Coordinates of C-alpha atoms in Angstrom, one line a residue:
M1 CA 9.4 22.6 2.5
R2 CA 10.3 19.2 1.2
R3 CA 8.4 18.4 -2.0
F4 CA 5.9 15.5 -1.9
V5 CA 7.6 13.6 -4.7
I6 CA 6.6 10.0 -4.8
G7 CA 7.5 8.3 -8.0
R8 CA 9.9 10.4 -10.0
A9 CA 11.2 7.2 -11.6
R10 CA 14.2 8.5 -13.6
N11 CA 14.1 7.9 -17.4
L12 CA 17.5 9.0 -18.6
F13 CA 18.3 7.6 -22.0
E14 CA 21.9 6.5 -22.5
T15 CA 23.3 9.4 -24.6
S16 CA 20.5 11.8 -25.7
R17 CA 18.9 11.7 -22.2
Q18 CA 15.6 12.5 -23.8
N19 CA 12.7 12.7 -21.4
Y20 CA 9.8 10.4 -21.9
Q21 CA 6.5 12.2 -22.1
F22 CA 3.1 10.6 -21.5
Q23 CA 0.1 11.5 -23.7
R24 CA -1.7 13.0 -20.7
P25 CA 0.3 16.0 -19.7
L26 CA 1.9 16.0 -16.3
L27 CA 1.8 18.9 -13.8
S28 CA 4.5 21.4 -13.9
S29 CA 6.6 21.8 -10.8
S30 CA 4.7 24.9 -10.0
Q31 CA 1.4 22.9 -10.0
S32 CA 2.4 19.7 -8.3
P33 CA 5.5 18.0 -7.1
F34 CA 4.3 14.5 -8.2
R35 CA 6.2 13.5 -11.3
F36 CA 6.8 10.0 -12.8
L37 CA 9.8 10.9 -14.8
S38 CA 12.2 13.7 -14.2
S39 CA 13.6 16.0 -16.9
T40 CA 16.3 17.1 -14.4
P41 CA 19.6 15.3 -14.9
V42 CA 21.4 13.7 -12.0
A43 CA 23.2 16.3 -10.0
D44 CA 26.8 16.6 -11.2
S45 CA 29.6 16.0 -8.8
P46 CA 31.3 19.1 -7.3
S47 CA 33.9 20.5 -9.7
S48 CA 36.7 19.9 -7.2
S49 CA 37.0 16.7 -5.3
P50 CA 37.6 16.7 -1.5
S51 CA 41.2 15.6 -2.1
S52 CA 41.9 18.6 -4.2
S53 CA 40.3 21.1 -1.9
S54 CA 42.6 23.7 -0.4
S55 CA 40.8 23.5 2.9
S56 CA 42.6 21.5 5.6
T57 CA 39.2 20.1 6.8
M58 CA 38.3 16.8 5.2
A59 CA 34.9 16.8 3.5
P60 CA 32.5 14.2 4.9
P61 CA 32.8 10.8 3.1
V62 CA 29.1 10.8 2.4
T63 CA 26.9 13.7 1.3
V64 CA 23.6 13.9 -0.6
N65 CA 25.7 14.6 -3.7
T66 CA 27.6 11.3 -3.3
I67 CA 24.8 8.8 -2.3
N68 CA 22.9 6.7 -4.8
P69 CA 20.7 9.1 -6.8
K70 CA 18.0 6.6 -6.9
V71 CA 17.5 7.1 -3.1
L72 CA 17.0 10.8 -3.7
E73 CA 14.4 10.0 -6.3
C74 CA 12.4 7.8 -3.8
E75 CA 9.7 9.3 -1.6
Y76 CA 7.0 7.8 0.6
A77 CA 4.3 10.3 1.3
V78 CA 2.3 8.4 3.9
R79 CA 5.2 8.9 6.3
G80 CA 6.4 12.1 4.7
E81 CA 6.8 15.8 5.7
I82 CA 3.3 16.3 7.2
V83 CA 3.7 13.2 9.4
S84 CA 7.1 14.5 10.6
L85 CA 5.4 17.8 11.5
A86 CA 2.6 15.8 13.3
Q87 CA 5.2 14.0 15.4
K88 CA 6.7 17.3 16.4
L89 CA 3.3 18.6 17.4
Q90 CA 2.7 15.5 19.4
E91 CA 5.9 16.1 21.4
E92 CA 4.8 19.7 22.0
I93 CA 1.4 18.6 23.3
Q94 CA 3.0 16.3 25.8
T95 CA 5.2 19.0 27.2
K96 CA 2.9 22.0 26.7
P97 CA -0.7 20.9 26.3
E98 CA -2.0 24.4 26.0
A99 CA 0.2 25.2 23.0
H100 CA -2.3 23.9 20.4
P101 CA -6.1 24.0 19.9
F102 CA -6.3 20.2 20.1
E103 CA -5.5 17.6 22.7
E104 CA -4.2 14.8 20.5
I105 CA -2.9 13.9 17.0
L106 CA -5.2 11.7 15.0
Y107 CA -3.1 9.8 12.5
C108 CA -5.4 9.2 9.5
N109 CA -2.4 8.9 7.2
I110 CA -1.6 5.2 7.2
G111 CA -3.4 1.9 7.4
N112 CA -2.2 1.1 10.9
P113 CA -5.4 -0.2 12.7
Q114 CA -4.0 -1.2 16.1
S115 CA -2.3 2.2 16.5
L116 CA -5.8 3.7 16.5
G117 CA -7.3 1.3 19.0
Q118 CA -8.3 -1.8 17.0
Q119 CA -7.8 -4.9 19.1
P120 CA -6.0 -8.0 17.7
I121 CA -7.9 -11.2 17.0
T122 CA -7.8 -13.3 20.2
F123 CA -7.2 -16.7 18.6
F124 CA -4.3 -15.4 16.5
R125 CA -2.6 -13.9 19.5
E126 CA -3.2 -17.0 21.7
V127 CA -1.5 -19.2 19.1
L128 CA 1.4 -16.8 18.7
A129 CA 1.9 -16.6 22.4
L130 CA 2.0 -20.4 22.8
C131 CA 4.3 -20.8 19.9
D132 CA 6.7 -18.3 21.3
H133 CA 6.6 -19.8 24.8
P134 CA 6.0 -23.6 24.2
S135 CA 7.1 -24.5 27.7
I136 CA 3.7 -23.5 29.0
L137 CA 1.8 -25.8 26.7
D138 CA 2.1 -28.7 29.1
K139 CA 1.1 -26.7 32.2
S140 CA -2.3 -27.3 33.7
E141 CA -3.0 -23.6 34.0
T142 CA -2.8 -23.2 30.2
Q143 CA -6.0 -25.1 29.7
G144 CA -7.9 -22.5 31.6
L145 CA -6.2 -19.5 29.9
F146 CA -6.2 -20.6 26.3
S147 CA -8.8 -22.1 24.1
A148 CA -8.4 -25.8 23.2
D149 CA -8.1 -25.1 19.5
S150 CA -5.4 -22.5 20.0
I151 CA -3.5 -25.0 22.0
D152 CA -4.0 -27.7 19.3
R153 CA -3.0 -25.3 16.6
A154 CA 0.2 -24.2 18.4
W155 CA 1.2 -27.9 18.8
Q156 CA 0.6 -28.4 15.0
I157 CA 2.7 -25.3 14.1
L158 CA 5.5 -26.1 16.5
D159 CA 5.8 -29.6 15.0
Q160 CA 6.4 -28.0 11.6
I161 CA 9.2 -25.7 12.9
P162 CA 12.6 -27.3 13.0
G163 CA 13.7 -27.4 16.7
R164 CA 10.2 -26.1 17.6
A165 CA 12.0 -22.7 17.9
T166 CA 10.4 -19.5 16.6
G167 CA 13.8 -17.8 17.1
A168 CA 15.5 -20.0 14.5
Y169 CA 15.9 -19.4 10.8
S170 CA 13.6 -21.2 8.5
H171 CA 13.6 -22.2 4.8
S172 CA 14.1 -19.1 2.7
Q173 CA 10.6 -19.4 1.2
G174 CA 9.1 -19.9 4.7
I175 CA 8.3 -23.0 6.8
K176 CA 7.1 -25.7 4.6
G177 CA 4.1 -26.7 6.8
L178 CA 2.9 -23.1 7.0
R179 CA 3.2 -22.8 3.2
D180 CA 1.1 -26.0 3.0
T181 CA -1.6 -24.3 5.1
I182 CA -1.5 -21.1 3.1
A183 CA -1.8 -23.0 -0.2
A184 CA -4.8 -25.0 1.2
G185 CA -6.4 -21.6 2.2
I186 CA -5.9 -20.2 -1.3
E187 CA -7.4 -23.3 -2.8
A188 CA -10.4 -23.1 -0.5
R189 CA -10.9 -19.4 -1.4
D190 CA -10.5 -19.8 -5.2
G191 CA -11.6 -23.3 -6.0
F192 CA -8.4 -24.0 -7.9
P193 CA -5.3 -25.8 -6.9
A194 CA -2.4 -24.0 -5.2
D195 CA 1.1 -25.3 -4.8
P196 CA 3.0 -24.5 -1.5
N197 CA 6.2 -24.3 -3.6
D198 CA 4.7 -21.2 -5.3
I199 CA 4.5 -19.4 -1.9
F200 CA 7.2 -17.1 -0.7
L201 CA 6.7 -15.9 2.8
T202 CA 7.9 -12.3 3.4
D203 CA 8.1 -9.6 6.1
G204 CA 4.8 -8.1 5.0
A205 CA 3.9 -7.6 1.3
S206 CA 6.4 -4.8 0.8
P207 CA 9.6 -6.9 0.5
A208 CA 7.8 -9.2 -2.0
V209 CA 7.0 -6.1 -4.2
H210 CA 10.7 -5.1 -4.0
M211 CA 11.8 -8.6 -4.9
M212 CA 9.6 -8.5 -8.0
M213 CA 10.9 -5.1 -9.0
Q214 CA 14.4 -6.3 -8.5
L215 CA 13.7 -9.2 -10.8
L216 CA 11.9 -7.3 -13.6
I217 CA 13.7 -4.0 -13.8
R218 CA 17.0 -4.0 -15.7
S219 CA 17.4 -0.3 -16.5
E220 CA 15.4 2.9 -16.9
K221 CA 14.1 1.6 -20.2
D222 CA 12.0 -1.0 -18.3
G223 CA 8.6 0.3 -17.3
I224 CA 6.1 -0.9 -14.8
F225 CA 2.4 0.0 -15.3
C226 CA 0.9 1.5 -12.2
P227 CA -2.5 3.0 -11.4
I228 CA -2.8 6.7 -10.7
P229 CA -3.6 7.3 -7.9
Q230 CA -1.3 4.5 -6.6
Y231 CA 0.1 3.3 -3.3
P232 CA 3.5 5.0 -3.1
L233 CA 5.3 1.7 -2.4
Y234 CA 5.2 1.1 -6.1
S235 CA 6.6 4.4 -7.3
A236 CA 9.2 4.3 -4.5
S237 CA 10.3 0.7 -5.4
I238 CA 10.4 1.4 -9.1
A239 CA 12.6 4.5 -8.4
L240 CA 14.9 2.6 -6.1
H241 CA 15.4 -0.2 -8.6
G242 CA 16.0 2.3 -11.5
G243 CA 13.0 1.6 -13.6
T244 CA 10.3 3.8 -15.2
L245 CA 6.8 4.2 -13.8
V246 CA 4.3 4.1 -16.6
P247 CA 1.0 5.5 -15.3
Y248 CA -2.6 4.5 -16.2
Y249 CA -5.2 6.9 -14.9
L250 CA -8.2 5.6 -12.9
D251 CA -11.5 7.3 -13.9
E252 CA -12.8 9.2 -10.8
A253 CA -16.1 10.0 -12.6
T254 CA -16.9 6.3 -12.7
G255 CA -15.9 5.5 -9.2
W256 CA -12.2 5.1 -10.0
G257 CA -12.8 2.7 -12.9
L258 CA -10.0 1.0 -14.7
E259 CA -10.4 1.2 -18.5
V260 CA -8.5 -1.2 -20.8
S261 CA -8.6 1.5 -23.4
E262 CA -6.5 3.7 -21.1
L263 CA -4.0 0.8 -20.7
K264 CA -3.7 0.4 -24.4
K265 CA -3.2 4.1 -25.0
Q266 CA -0.4 4.4 -22.4
L267 CA 1.2 1.2 -23.5
E268 CA 1.4 2.4 -27.1
T269 CA 2.9 5.7 -26.0
A270 CA 5.5 4.0 -23.7
R271 CA 6.6 1.7 -26.5
S272 CA 6.9 4.5 -29.0
K273 CA 9.4 6.1 -26.6
G274 CA 11.5 3.0 -26.3
I275 CA 10.1 1.8 -22.9
T276 CA 9.7 -1.9 -22.5
V277 CA 6.7 -2.3 -20.2
R278 CA 7.3 -5.5 -18.2
A279 CA 4.4 -5.7 -15.7
L280 CA 1.0 -4.3 -14.7
V281 CA 0.3 -3.4 -11.1
V282 CA -3.4 -3.7 -10.0
I283 CA -4.5 -2.8 -6.5
N284 CA -7.8 -4.5 -5.7
P285 CA -9.5 -3.4 -3.5
G286 CA -7.9 0.0 -4.3
N287 CA -5.5 2.1 -2.3
P288 CA -5.9 5.0 -2.0
T289 CA -9.2 5.0 -3.9
G290 CA -11.2 2.2 -2.2
Q291 CA -12.9 0.7 -5.3
V292 CA -13.5 -3.0 -5.8
L293 CA -13.1 -4.3 -9.3
A294 CA -16.0 -6.2 -11.0
E295 CA -15.1 -9.7 -12.2
E296 CA -15.8 -8.7 -15.8
N297 CA -13.2 -5.9 -15.5
Q298 CA -10.7 -8.3 -14.0
R299 CA -11.2 -10.6 -17.0
A300 CA -10.4 -7.8 -19.4
I301 CA -7.3 -7.0 -17.4
V302 CA -6.1 -10.6 -17.5
E303 CA -6.7 -10.8 -21.2
F304 CA -4.8 -7.6 -21.8
C305 CA -1.8 -8.9 -19.8
K306 CA -1.9 -12.2 -21.7
Q307 CA -2.1 -10.6 -25.1
E308 CA 0.6 -8.0 -24.4
G309 CA 3.0 -10.4 -22.5
L310 CA 2.9 -8.5 -19.2
V311 CA 3.4 -9.9 -15.7
L312 CA 0.3 -9.2 -13.7
L313 CA 1.3 -8.0 -10.2
A314 CA -1.9 -8.3 -8.1
D315 CA -1.9 -6.3 -4.8
E316 CA -4.7 -8.1 -2.9
V317 CA -3.9 -7.2 0.6
Y318 CA -7.3 -5.7 1.3
Q319 CA -9.3 -8.8 0.1
E320 CA -11.2 -9.0 3.4
N321 CA -12.1 -5.3 3.3
V322 CA -15.2 -5.2 1.1
Y323 CA -18.1 -3.0 2.4
V324 CA -20.8 -3.0 -0.3
P325 CA -23.2 -5.9 -0.9
D326 CA -23.1 -5.7 -4.7
K327 CA -19.3 -6.2 -4.8
K328 CA -17.2 -9.3 -4.0
F329 CA -13.5 -9.9 -3.9
H330 CA -12.2 -12.3 -6.6
S331 CA -8.5 -13.0 -6.7
F332 CA -6.8 -12.5 -10.1
K333 CA -5.6 -16.1 -9.9
K334 CA -9.2 -17.3 -9.6
V335 CA -10.3 -15.1 -12.5
S336 CA -7.4 -16.2 -14.8
R337 CA -8.0 -19.9 -14.0
S338 CA -11.7 -19.6 -14.6
M339 CA -10.9 -18.2 -18.0
G340 CA -8.9 -21.4 -18.8
Y341 CA -5.5 -19.8 -18.4
G342 CA -2.9 -21.9 -16.6
E343 CA 0.8 -21.7 -15.7
K344 CA 1.9 -21.5 -19.3
D345 CA -0.5 -18.8 -20.3
I346 CA 0.1 -15.9 -17.9
S347 CA 2.7 -14.9 -15.3
L348 CA 0.9 -13.8 -12.2
V349 CA 2.2 -12.7 -8.7
S350 CA -0.4 -12.2 -5.9
F351 CA 0.5 -10.2 -2.8
Q352 CA -1.1 -10.7 0.6
S353 CA -0.3 -9.2 4.0
V354 CA -1.4 -9.7 7.6
S355 CA -1.3 -5.9 8.1
K356 CA -4.7 -5.2 6.6
G357 CA -8.0 -7.1 6.5
Y358 CA -9.8 -7.4 9.8
Y359 CA -6.5 -8.5 11.5
G360 CA -4.4 -5.4 11.2
E361 CA -1.2 -7.0 12.5
C362 CA 1.1 -4.4 10.9
G363 CA 3.9 -4.7 13.4
K364 CA 4.1 -8.4 13.0
R365 CA 5.4 -8.0 9.5
G366 CA 3.8 -11.1 7.9
G367 CA 2.9 -11.6 4.3
Y368 CA 3.5 -13.7 1.2
M369 CA 3.5 -13.7 -2.6
E370 CA 2.2 -16.5 -4.7
V371 CA 4.3 -16.8 -7.9
T372 CA 2.8 -18.6 -10.8
G373 CA 3.5 -18.8 -14.6
F374 CA 7.3 -18.5 -14.4
G375 CA 9.8 -21.0 -15.7
A376 CA 12.0 -23.1 -13.4
D377 CA 15.1 -21.1 -14.3
V378 CA 13.4 -17.8 -13.3
R379 CA 12.0 -19.4 -10.1
E380 CA 15.5 -20.4 -9.2
Q381 CA 16.5 -16.7 -9.4
I382 CA 13.6 -15.6 -7.3
Y383 CA 14.6 -18.2 -4.7
K384 CA 18.1 -16.9 -4.8
V385 CA 17.0 -13.3 -4.0
A386 CA 14.8 -14.7 -1.2
S387 CA 17.8 -16.5 0.2
V388 CA 19.9 -13.3 0.4
N389 CA 17.5 -12.2 3.1
L390 CA 17.8 -15.6 4.8
C391 CA 14.0 -15.8 5.7
S392 CA 11.1 -13.7 6.9
N393 CA 10.4 -13.5 10.7
I394 CA 8.7 -16.6 12.1
S395 CA 5.9 -14.8 13.9
G396 CA 4.8 -13.2 10.7
Q397 CA 4.9 -16.6 9.0
V398 CA 2.7 -18.1 11.7
L399 CA 0.2 -15.2 11.4
A400 CA 0.1 -15.5 7.6
S401 CA -0.9 -19.2 8.0
L402 CA -3.5 -18.3 10.6
V403 CA -5.1 -15.6 8.4
M404 CA -5.5 -18.2 5.6
S405 CA -6.7 -20.9 8.0
P406 CA -8.8 -19.3 10.8
P407 CA -11.1 -21.2 13.2
K408 CA -13.8 -23.2 11.6
V409 CA -17.3 -24.1 12.6
G410 CA -17.1 -26.5 15.5
D411 CA -13.9 -25.1 16.9
E412 CA -14.0 -23.7 20.4
S413 CA -12.8 -20.3 19.2
Y414 CA -15.1 -20.0 16.2
E415 CA -17.9 -18.0 17.7
S416 CA -15.6 -15.4 19.4
Y417 CA -13.4 -15.3 16.4
S418 CA -16.4 -14.6 14.1
A419 CA -17.8 -12.0 16.4
E420 CA -14.4 -10.1 16.5
R421 CA -14.0 -10.3 12.7
D422 CA -17.5 -9.3 11.9
G423 CA -17.5 -6.5 14.5
I424 CA -14.3 -5.0 13.0
L425 CA -15.5 -5.2 9.4
S426 CA -19.0 -3.8 10.1
A427 CA -17.5 -0.9 12.1
L428 CA -15.2 -0.1 9.3
A429 CA -18.1 0.0 6.9
R430 CA -20.0 2.4 9.1
R431 CA -17.1 4.7 9.5
A432 CA -16.5 4.7 5.8
K433 CA -20.1 5.8 5.2
T434 CA -20.1 8.4 7.9
L435 CA -16.8 10.0 6.6
E436 CA -18.0 9.7 3.0
D437 CA -21.2 11.6 3.8
A438 CA -19.3 14.2 5.8
F439 CA -16.8 14.9 2.9
N440 CA -19.6 15.2 0.4
K441 CA -21.3 17.9 2.5
L442 CA -18.2 20.1 2.4
E443 CA -18.1 23.0 0.0
G444 CA -16.2 22.1 -3.1
V445 CA -15.5 18.5 -2.0
T446 CA -16.6 15.4 -3.8
C447 CA -15.9 11.9 -2.5
N448 CA -16.5 8.5 -4.2
K449 CA -17.9 5.6 -2.1
A450 CA -15.4 3.4 -0.2
E451 CA -16.3 0.0 -1.6
G452 CA -13.3 -1.6 0.1
A453 CA -9.8 -1.2 1.6
M454 CA -9.4 1.4 4.4
Y455 CA -9.4 4.8 2.8
L456 CA -11.4 7.6 1.2
F457 CA -9.8 9.8 -1.4
P458 CA -11.9 13.0 -1.6
R459 CA -11.3 15.6 -4.3
I460 CA -11.0 19.2 -3.2
H461 CA -11.9 22.1 -5.5
L462 CA -9.6 24.7 -4.1
P463 CA -10.0 28.4 -4.6
E464 CA -7.5 30.1 -6.9
K465 CA -6.4 32.2 -3.9
A466 CA -5.4 29.1 -2.0
I467 CA -3.5 27.7 -5.0
K468 CA -1.5 30.9 -5.2
A469 CA -0.8 30.8 -1.5
A470 CA 0.5 27.3 -1.9
Q471 CA 2.8 28.5 -4.7
V472 CA 4.1 31.2 -2.5
A473 CA 4.8 28.5 0.2
K474 CA 6.5 26.4 -2.5
T475 CA 4.3 23.4 -2.0
A476 CA 1.4 21.6 -3.7
P477 CA -2.0 23.1 -3.1
D478 CA -3.3 19.8 -1.5
A479 CA -0.3 19.6 0.7
F480 CA -0.9 23.2 1.7
Y481 CA -4.5 22.3 2.7
C482 CA -3.4 19.2 4.6
R483 CA -0.7 21.1 6.5
R484 CA -3.3 23.8 7.5
L485 CA -5.7 21.0 8.6
L486 CA -3.1 19.5 10.8
S487 CA -2.1 22.8 12.4
A488 CA -5.8 23.6 13.2
T489 CA -7.2 20.2 14.2
G490 CA -4.4 17.7 14.8
I491 CA -5.9 15.5 12.0
V492 CA -3.2 13.9 9.8
V493 CA -4.1 13.1 6.2
V494 CA -2.0 12.6 3.1
P495 CA -2.0 15.0 0.1
G496 CA -3.2 13.4 -3.2
S497 CA 0.0 14.7 -4.8
G498 CA 1.7 11.9 -2.8
F499 CA -0.3 9.3 -4.8
G500 CA -0.6 10.9 -8.2
Q501 CA -3.7 12.5 -9.6
V502 CA -5.0 13.9 -12.9
P503 CA -3.3 17.2 -13.6
G504 CA -5.4 20.1 -12.2
T505 CA -7.1 18.0 -9.6
W506 CA -6.4 18.0 -5.8
H507 CA -7.2 15.3 -3.3
F508 CA -6.2 13.9 0.1
R509 CA -6.3 10.4 1.5
C510 CA -8.0 9.7 4.8
T511 CA -8.2 6.4 6.6
I512 CA -11.4 5.1 8.1
L513 CA -9.6 3.6 11.1
P514 CA -10.2 6.0 14.0
Q515 CA -12.4 4.4 16.6
E516 CA -16.1 5.1 16.1
E517 CA -16.5 7.2 19.2
K518 CA -13.9 9.6 17.7
I519 CA -15.5 9.9 14.3
P520 CA -18.1 12.6 15.3
A521 CA -15.4 14.9 16.7
I522 CA -13.3 14.3 13.6
V523 CA -16.2 15.3 11.3
T524 CA -16.9 18.4 13.4
H525 CA -13.3 19.6 13.5
L526 CA -12.9 18.9 9.8
T527 CA -16.1 20.7 8.9
D528 CA -15.2 23.7 11.0
F529 CA -11.7 23.9 9.5
H530 CA -12.9 23.5 5.9
K531 CA -15.4 26.3 6.3
S532 CA -12.8 28.6 7.8
F533 CA -10.3 27.7 5.1
M534 CA -12.7 28.3 2.3
D535 CA -13.8 31.6 3.8
E536 CA -10.2 32.7 4.1
F537 CA -9.3 31.9 0.6
R538 CA -12.6 32.5 -1.2
D539 CA -12.0 34.1 -4.6

């Protein structure tokens, strides 16, 4: 079985190839496949080249031994081996429904709301439709089909697009008028000025993350601080760009708390091994852990980055997803500006996406990064990298502007928009609580509260017999559990070893996205499976 390796960011020193070891011991390969740094050298080339082979058959020009080894290092568990198995089972169900003890596959592996039945926000889709087909704007029938404010907004946006054509290229940073709207939305959210020239519109947040890794990572001696557990985009992108993932462990006992003392310890260890730590990734609200940082904690993080000269990479794509009354989202830019730190004091990149929040427009691939605290010469290089990709897709750009400037009080769409938004967020909060309670009732399972984001990350205390069975199957124990869960129930979750975890602990990530009417059945199937699993492997 393919190993669930996420971030084995290779740390091969130039001659000695000494392996960097963190203070907190990593799991051995027999315990877990998640490793940040590999002690295994790059596979050597075959001893004889294809041209020297005595065989008359030409070897293929590309094999796994001849592709970029950084690609081999990169893994992405949320679409990994268990998901591939789920897709095969789904095909079997369609052709042979009686082959399995379930009628459908429930994909709880990825934050993909509309695939699980969430409806798009009407106002957003009306504006997109009108922008993509502007010839209907002047037709009388349009007035009866579309709200007045969606028609007005479509005209405003089209006037900002050269040629009024959503099929044309735009400025490499994105359409200027849309960046103006986004900057105004950021300023309204934070209470501090935002510059449209700091905005880079991208195809979702992921390309923006890759751009920053490309900018910051020069060699395997450059490290990027990442939380553990972490969203595997970061470990994958660090591996692809040849850097080193430097982990800092979130404290599960305190609700996945982020301690600056842990950052200092890991930074000291990294530097003692010759690693230059360039940046700190913070995911707030957390993925896969669902915690929302307190503002006081954020201030300590900002201060740490300033004192240590680190770029702060703030993943804030779940900023709308906060479910507890005692927590509130604060952007890191707002926090840093409220501390009196400006452009010259701290380098900060904030990531936002239209895929999450209450909008869930994953397939539209819209997002942006706000880049502050970089010199003009560096900004020029960021723009150059953006220009290589020409521009992000226009529909995603439009959506990003709508997300940051939705209907306001007095607009025709405001009431329906507010009802749709509030309905989605309140339903997510209810599902999170129901699943949290269900997990905590299972034998040997503990689950922290989902304060935000779209996930729960319960810990499973597996019997030794199950761990040994997983070793025989040559897979991580949590992956063994998740595979058995899929085969018995059709429920797809992601093993914690795909995100990283403290050695000796096992988890899985489950989304809170299935529709409410399906949650009771999910709880029942999961409960029955877990009891059967524990009975089978009870020590």
